[in-house]
């Protein structure tokens, strides 16, 4: 029994070490991701500050394209609904 208990302790320690390493890696990746997002946010703020008209035009274009895609989807859904009825 002592061998089994000793082996269980060793495995428990190994598992603890592995979990610690995984948590450390996850924390580091989280921090890297946070830095990337912070950098992107800073770049976006800089672009908005320098070229607000271009940003507004881009947002308007996205809204226009979204509207066109939504309109197409609704037309397609109506067409399919008519063929089912």
CSV table of C-alpha atoms in Angstrom, one decimal, residues 23-39:
chain,number,residue,atom,x,y,z
A,23,UNK,CA,-2.4,28.4,-15.8
A,24,UNK,CA,0.8,30.3,-16.2
A,25,UNK,CA,0.7,29.9,-20.0
A,26,UNK,CA,-3.0,30.9,-20.1
A,27,UNK,CA,-2.2,34.0,-18.0
A,28,UNK,CA,0.6,35.0,-20.4
A,29,UNK,CA,-1.6,34.5,-23.5
A,30,UNK,CA,-4.3,36.5,-21.9
A,31,UNK,CA,-1.9,39.3,-21.2
A,32,UNK,CA,-0.6,39.2,-24.8
A,33,UNK,CA,-4.1,39.3,-26.1
A,34,UNK,CA,-4.9,42.3,-23.8
A,35,UNK,CA,-1.8,44.1,-25.1
A,36,UNK,CA,-2.8,43.4,-28.7
A,37,UNK,CA,-6.4,44.7,-28.1
A,38,UNK,CA,-5.0,47.8,-26.3
A,39,UNK,CA,-2.7,48.5,-29.3
